XYZ file of C-alpha atoms in Angstrom:
414
model
C -51.478 -5.934 -13.966
C -49.260 -4.541 -16.733
C -45.525 -4.511 -16.063
C -42.546 -2.982 -17.791
C -40.696 -5.137 -20.298
C -37.356 -4.607 -18.513
C -36.198 -3.591 -15.019
C -35.810 0.075 -14.190
C -34.571 2.074 -11.246
C -35.840 5.316 -9.772
C -33.756 7.651 -7.635
C -36.100 9.284 -5.136
C -35.644 12.783 -3.698
C -38.098 12.675 -0.745
C -36.926 16.029 0.600
C -36.165 17.674 -2.730
C -33.218 20.055 -2.711
C -33.290 20.757 1.032
C -29.859 20.193 2.578
C -27.990 21.273 5.698
C -24.796 21.811 3.667
C -24.040 24.232 0.868
C -21.442 22.442 -1.270
C -20.193 24.829 -3.942
C -20.483 22.359 -6.812
C -23.952 21.069 -5.908
C -25.903 21.187 -9.168
C -29.152 20.264 -7.456
C -29.562 23.495 -5.510
C -29.644 25.311 -8.836
C -32.378 22.976 -10.098
C -34.741 23.678 -7.218
C -36.641 26.465 -8.969
C -37.308 24.180 -11.955
C -38.505 21.303 -9.795
C -40.602 22.988 -7.140
C -44.213 23.964 -7.659
C -44.735 27.718 -7.141
C -47.102 27.389 -4.177
C -45.325 24.636 -2.287
C -44.967 25.195 1.429
C -42.891 22.079 2.035
C -40.357 19.970 0.182
C -41.246 16.781 2.020
C -42.891 13.902 0.187
C -46.380 13.312 1.565
C -47.493 9.976 2.987
C -49.996 9.625 0.155
C -47.350 10.170 -2.501
C -44.905 7.830 -0.755
C -47.494 5.050 -0.790
C -48.408 5.726 -4.422
C -44.751 5.558 -5.421
C -43.994 2.402 -3.423
C -46.954 0.475 -4.804
C -46.518 1.506 -8.432
C -42.710 1.107 -8.402
C -43.028 -2.501 -7.228
C -46.004 -3.361 -9.438
C -44.372 -2.006 -12.606
C -41.236 -4.154 -12.367
C -41.202 -6.967 -14.959
C -42.047 -10.540 -13.876
C -38.441 -11.664 -14.370
C -37.032 -8.999 -12.036
C -35.344 -10.560 -9.022
C -34.736 -7.428 -6.988
C -35.733 -3.798 -6.734
C -33.723 -0.986 -5.135
C -35.290 2.009 -3.435
C -32.576 4.639 -3.903
C -33.037 7.571 -1.528
C -31.186 10.807 -2.288
C -31.574 14.536 -1.855
C -30.838 17.188 -0.824
C -30.042 15.464 2.408
C -32.525 12.619 3.032
C -31.515 12.067 6.675
C -33.118 15.436 7.479
C -36.413 13.522 7.320
C -35.409 11.491 10.378
C -36.083 7.847 11.177
C -39.933 8.065 11.103
C -40.048 8.716 7.349
C -37.958 5.675 6.555
C -39.907 3.549 9.015
C -42.997 4.387 6.947
C -41.115 3.633 3.743
C -40.020 0.185 4.949
C -43.537 -0.593 6.232
C -45.021 0.268 2.826
C -42.450 -1.892 1.069
C -43.579 -4.815 3.199
C -47.215 -3.987 2.505
C -46.749 -4.140 -1.272
C -43.919 -6.660 -1.508
C -44.156 -9.148 -4.359
C -43.254 -12.796 -4.086
C -39.865 -13.506 -5.630
C -38.868 -9.830 -5.759
C -36.187 -8.898 -3.233
C -36.507 -5.344 -1.914
C -33.341 -3.382 -1.129
C -32.728 0.149 0.105
C -29.798 2.470 -0.564
C -29.349 6.002 0.714
C -26.849 8.713 -0.236
C -25.947 11.054 2.596
C -23.398 13.588 3.767
C -23.552 11.673 7.112
C -23.467 14.831 9.231
C -26.861 14.119 10.825
C -26.460 10.384 11.429
C -27.141 9.462 15.059
C -26.508 6.103 16.771
C -30.262 5.426 16.582
C -30.341 6.132 12.856
C -27.257 4.002 12.269
C -28.927 1.103 14.100
C -32.046 1.530 11.953
C -29.953 1.349 8.780
C -28.203 -1.755 10.067
C -31.395 -3.504 11.184
C -33.106 -2.896 7.826
C -30.145 -3.669 5.610
C -29.709 -0.204 4.097
C -26.661 0.323 1.888
C -25.382 3.797 2.757
C -23.336 5.949 0.415
C -21.309 8.599 2.218
C -20.142 11.647 0.280
C -16.497 12.201 1.169
C -14.028 14.070 -1.032
C -10.779 13.169 0.726
C -8.870 14.091 3.898
C -9.987 17.171 5.810
C -8.048 19.859 3.986
C -9.276 18.495 0.642
C -12.839 17.622 1.645
C -13.511 20.996 3.248
C -12.429 22.949 0.173
C -15.928 22.734 -1.365
C -18.087 20.784 1.082
C -19.117 23.411 3.607
C -21.980 24.496 5.838
C -23.886 27.633 4.785
C -21.806 29.668 7.254
C -18.568 28.576 5.578
C -17.466 25.943 8.103
C -16.020 22.748 6.705
C -18.109 19.596 7.166
C -15.337 16.993 7.458
C -15.460 16.440 11.230
C -19.237 15.952 11.256
C -19.076 13.631 8.230
C -16.440 11.446 9.871
C -18.428 11.295 13.115
C -21.454 9.975 11.237
C -19.321 7.628 9.162
C -17.650 6.129 12.244
C -21.011 5.834 14.018
C -22.315 3.684 11.161
C -19.097 1.678 10.905
C -19.296 0.888 14.612
C -22.665 -0.859 14.290
C -21.789 -2.611 11.031
C -23.772 -0.609 8.474
C -22.782 -1.467 4.891
C -21.126 1.680 3.517
C -19.826 2.887 0.175
C -17.918 6.139 -0.170
C -18.688 8.484 -3.031
C -15.980 10.964 -3.945
C -16.804 13.841 -6.256
C -13.755 14.485 -8.436
C -13.461 18.212 -9.071
C -10.768 20.697 -10.012
C -9.292 20.800 -6.500
C -9.094 17.184 -5.331
C -8.501 16.028 -8.909
C -4.866 16.979 -8.387
C -4.468 14.641 -5.388
C -5.322 11.075 -6.459
C -2.883 9.343 -4.122
C -3.848 11.451 -1.136
C -7.564 10.863 -1.737
C -7.223 7.114 -2.309
C -4.821 6.568 0.589
C -7.189 8.439 2.892
C -10.163 6.318 1.820
C -8.084 3.214 2.487
C -7.083 4.550 5.899
C -10.723 4.769 6.993
C -11.426 1.237 5.708
C -13.594 2.229 2.773
C -13.782 -1.043 0.888
C -16.239 0.151 -1.798
C -15.255 3.367 -3.533
C -17.000 5.430 -6.189
C -15.622 8.407 -8.096
C -17.935 10.830 -9.894
C -16.447 13.626 -12.029
C -17.878 17.136 -11.815
C -18.517 18.847 -15.141
C -20.500 22.047 -14.622
C -21.612 23.549 -17.923
C -23.461 26.865 -17.883
C -24.001 29.408 -20.650
C -21.655 27.576 -22.989
C -18.784 27.434 -20.490
C -17.327 24.844 -18.143
C -16.935 26.147 -14.591
C -13.628 26.545 -12.763
C -14.778 23.907 -10.274
C -15.008 21.254 -12.984
C -12.292 18.648 -13.311
C -10.175 19.073 -16.454
C -10.175 16.141 -18.926
C -6.424 15.522 -18.613
C -6.636 16.017 -14.863
C -9.384 13.398 -14.633
C -7.280 10.908 -16.593
C -4.296 11.542 -14.331
C -6.517 11.163 -11.274
C -7.836 7.776 -12.419
C -4.321 6.637 -13.319
C -2.951 7.712 -9.943
C -5.687 5.857 -8.079
C -5.328 2.852 -10.374
C -1.600 2.514 -9.650
C -2.308 2.616 -5.930
C -5.087 0.041 -6.326
C -2.955 -2.276 -8.455
C -0.239 -2.211 -5.829
C -2.319 -3.138 -2.808
C -6.062 -3.092 -3.444
C -6.993 -5.870 -5.870
C -9.415 -8.272 -4.257
C -9.745 -6.247 -1.060
C -10.689 -2.762 -2.241
C -13.461 -2.365 -4.822
C -13.395 0.728 -7.009
C -16.591 0.992 -9.027
C -15.022 2.128 -12.298
C -12.272 -0.479 -12.163
C -14.721 -3.316 -11.496
C -16.863 -2.087 -14.381
C -14.027 -1.953 -16.904
C -12.563 -5.280 -15.800
C -16.010 -6.756 -16.365
C -16.019 -5.367 -19.895
C -12.657 -7.031 -20.573
C -14.152 -10.424 -19.727
C -17.369 -9.864 -21.649
C -19.851 -8.671 -19.035
C -22.280 -5.835 -19.867
C -21.634 -2.486 -18.253
C -22.885 -2.279 -14.680
C -23.436 1.495 -15.045
C -25.533 3.427 -17.539
C -22.632 5.879 -17.930
C -20.670 3.277 -19.888
C -23.504 1.293 -21.440
C -24.595 1.565 -25.109
C -28.011 2.884 -24.064
C -29.523 4.402 -20.937
C -32.955 5.599 -19.885
C -33.713 2.998 -17.204
C -32.541 5.127 -14.264
C -35.097 7.874 -13.654
C -35.478 10.535 -10.967
C -38.544 11.238 -8.817
C -38.928 14.522 -6.980
C -40.622 15.020 -3.621
C -43.745 16.390 -5.341
C -44.228 13.415 -7.670
C -42.550 14.832 -10.772
C -40.745 12.129 -12.706
C -37.753 12.991 -14.907
C -35.758 11.052 -17.501
C -32.623 10.988 -15.373
C -31.135 12.513 -12.242
C -28.809 14.536 -14.483
C -31.624 15.698 -16.753
C -33.961 17.350 -14.276
C -35.013 19.835 -16.924
C -38.433 20.996 -18.191
C -37.932 19.144 -21.479
C -37.269 15.886 -19.616
C -40.284 16.042 -17.309
C -42.274 12.881 -18.016
C -45.226 13.741 -15.794
C -46.353 13.357 -12.212
C -47.120 10.021 -10.558
C -50.024 11.696 -8.773
C -51.994 11.846 -12.017
C -50.145 9.684 -14.574
C -49.452 5.936 -14.229
C -45.753 5.338 -13.608
C -45.510 2.615 -16.246
C -46.938 4.954 -18.874
C -44.079 7.384 -18.248
C -41.255 4.870 -17.776
C -42.055 3.058 -21.032
C -43.114 6.135 -22.985
C -41.871 6.747 -26.515
C -40.083 9.872 -25.288
C -38.182 7.978 -22.587
C -37.231 5.147 -24.934
C -35.904 7.652 -27.467
C -34.015 9.453 -24.704
C -32.262 6.221 -23.723
C -31.560 5.203 -27.310
C -30.126 8.625 -28.177
C -26.967 7.649 -26.325
C -26.327 5.246 -29.222
C -28.197 6.800 -32.141
C -26.628 10.247 -31.649
C -23.091 9.024 -31.062
C -20.380 10.773 -33.037
C -18.297 9.194 -35.781
C -15.319 10.147 -33.642
C -16.572 7.745 -30.975
C -17.498 5.041 -33.470
C -13.931 4.937 -34.772
C -12.364 4.965 -31.292
C -10.580 1.805 -30.151
C -12.117 2.217 -26.712
C -15.747 2.479 -27.811
C -16.651 -0.867 -26.231
C -15.413 0.371 -22.865
C -16.781 3.901 -22.888
C -19.765 4.025 -25.289
C -19.427 7.790 -25.357
C -19.876 8.269 -21.617
C -22.766 10.070 -19.976
C -25.066 12.168 -22.162
C -24.818 15.073 -19.704
C -21.096 15.460 -20.495
C -21.391 15.349 -24.284
C -20.752 19.036 -24.746
C -17.797 19.148 -27.181
C -18.606 19.420 -30.882
C -16.883 16.817 -33.091
C -16.076 17.257 -36.827
C -19.405 15.624 -37.756
C -21.213 18.271 -35.655
C -22.296 15.715 -33.064
C -21.293 15.978 -29.438
C -18.552 13.999 -27.732
C -17.732 13.685 -24.054
C -15.898 16.557 -22.401
C -13.833 13.980 -20.463
C -12.913 11.978 -23.561
C -9.163 12.631 -23.447
C -9.055 11.741 -19.766
C -10.826 8.448 -20.336
C -8.484 7.637 -23.227
C -5.451 8.268 -21.033
C -6.850 5.927 -18.407
C -7.807 3.205 -20.896
C -4.325 3.310 -22.437
C -2.653 3.173 -19.032
C -4.808 0.376 -17.614
C -5.183 -1.809 -20.709
C -2.207 -4.173 -20.127
C -3.286 -4.735 -16.535
C -6.966 -5.340 -17.275
C -5.996 -7.605 -20.176
C -3.818 -9.674 -17.861
C -6.503 -9.765 -15.149
C -9.033 -10.924 -17.712
C -6.749 -13.772 -18.751
C -6.246 -14.749 -15.106
C -10.000 -14.859 -14.496
C -10.592 -16.830 -17.692
C -8.086 -19.383 -16.423
C -9.983 -19.657 -13.137
C -7.334 -17.687 -11.279
C -7.709 -14.597 -9.140
C -7.350 -11.148 -10.678
C -4.520 -10.715 -8.179
C -2.548 -13.305 -10.161
C -2.505 -11.095 -13.246
C 1.300 -10.782 -13.373
C 1.448 -14.414 -14.510
C -0.338 -13.255 -17.674
C 1.182 -9.790 -18.009
C 2.700 -9.033 -21.413
C 5.717 -6.880 -20.573
C 6.344 -6.230 -24.279
C 3.203 -4.081 -24.365
C 4.419 -1.617 -21.753
C 7.603 0.114 -20.789
C 7.038 -0.756 -17.142
C 8.360 -4.315 -17.487
C 7.260 -6.155 -14.351
C 7.909 -3.345 -11.879
C 5.233 -2.655 -9.306
C 3.277 0.491 -10.217
C 3.442 1.691 -6.609
C 6.821 3.224 -7.459
C 8.872 1.094 -5.097
C 11.227 0.063 -7.889
C 10.718 -3.583 -6.957
C 9.320 -6.271 -9.178
C 5.592 -6.657 -8.721
C 5.723 -10.189 -7.307
C 8.284 -9.265 -4.665
C 6.500 -6.126 -3.581
C 3.925 -5.917 -0.762
C 4.794 -9.392 0.497
C 3.639 -11.158 -2.657
C 6.964 -12.620 -3.694
């Protein structure tokens, strides 16, 4: 059996674009007409296709792979109910491979989660990502039902139902033009509901040569990250895990990027639609990035195709001279291809959020540098002030929470 030369991940959309909410910034609803076949009567993955995917996804992983993640997204995947995922888990057991650990993750708006579904997720070890944009008045600004009602109350009910039974949960916050102005409020709220694993994803909507009003501004995004970072530095290190901060700290101590967004190359995270269509990436569900259909083309042939390899390498081969000369290249690597929409002097594209990332890298550098030194000396990242170079920043050793106290005497650490 032929296998891929390196691990790859596929995000699966078993119910396509179908969702019970109508979030204003949802790019996927606008992709539906490109994805769906013209004579489809349902956007639900068939049992036959589910089995085909499960078998080929496991078989195609390289021999050295130690784990495989089935990443379920939508639309809203919980609309399929428990029976679909019972079949999915049964098929995973049917085709499991010795030495290859099988994991499941699912991204949801949580509005349809019942106690029975929460127990299923807990019993089968699902990692659940809950989409939550902040406290109610912030969350409900864009995340609404089709009739205009805000979804916050229903989201929190599902979230608390899963928390109660011990489901492992991450929160995913979409950073857009509205909540991007409230970093402290958003972060403090996530802390208040005991979200220990936090992800932030910026919205950049680009249509007809223009960025939408819902998109986060570059400077706004930098200020948002800095505001959250200061809160995290003050009372979250070691207890609250923010995906971007963990990633960049890892880069400071020499680890490869844990996300394709900030890796030199990409192309190993593909997207599978409910009808078997496989695309280069979840953010490139476009006709030109359609690799084929698993119903009639072997998965491995598409995953390791010349087109897909060139797509992944283009992140590096098409990078601008502006990026190459940037002092933060080894942290950013030009960011996600989808956001390279600004033309640089060499006529190549740079990231729309570039200035925001630079502001964050400049702000966080002395702290990450000190944390890296602490870790290299077999200390905790929390001990970073023992390695903090106050000559590199105007903050001296004051706690970034704004208390005016020295860091070591703030928050009971003195």
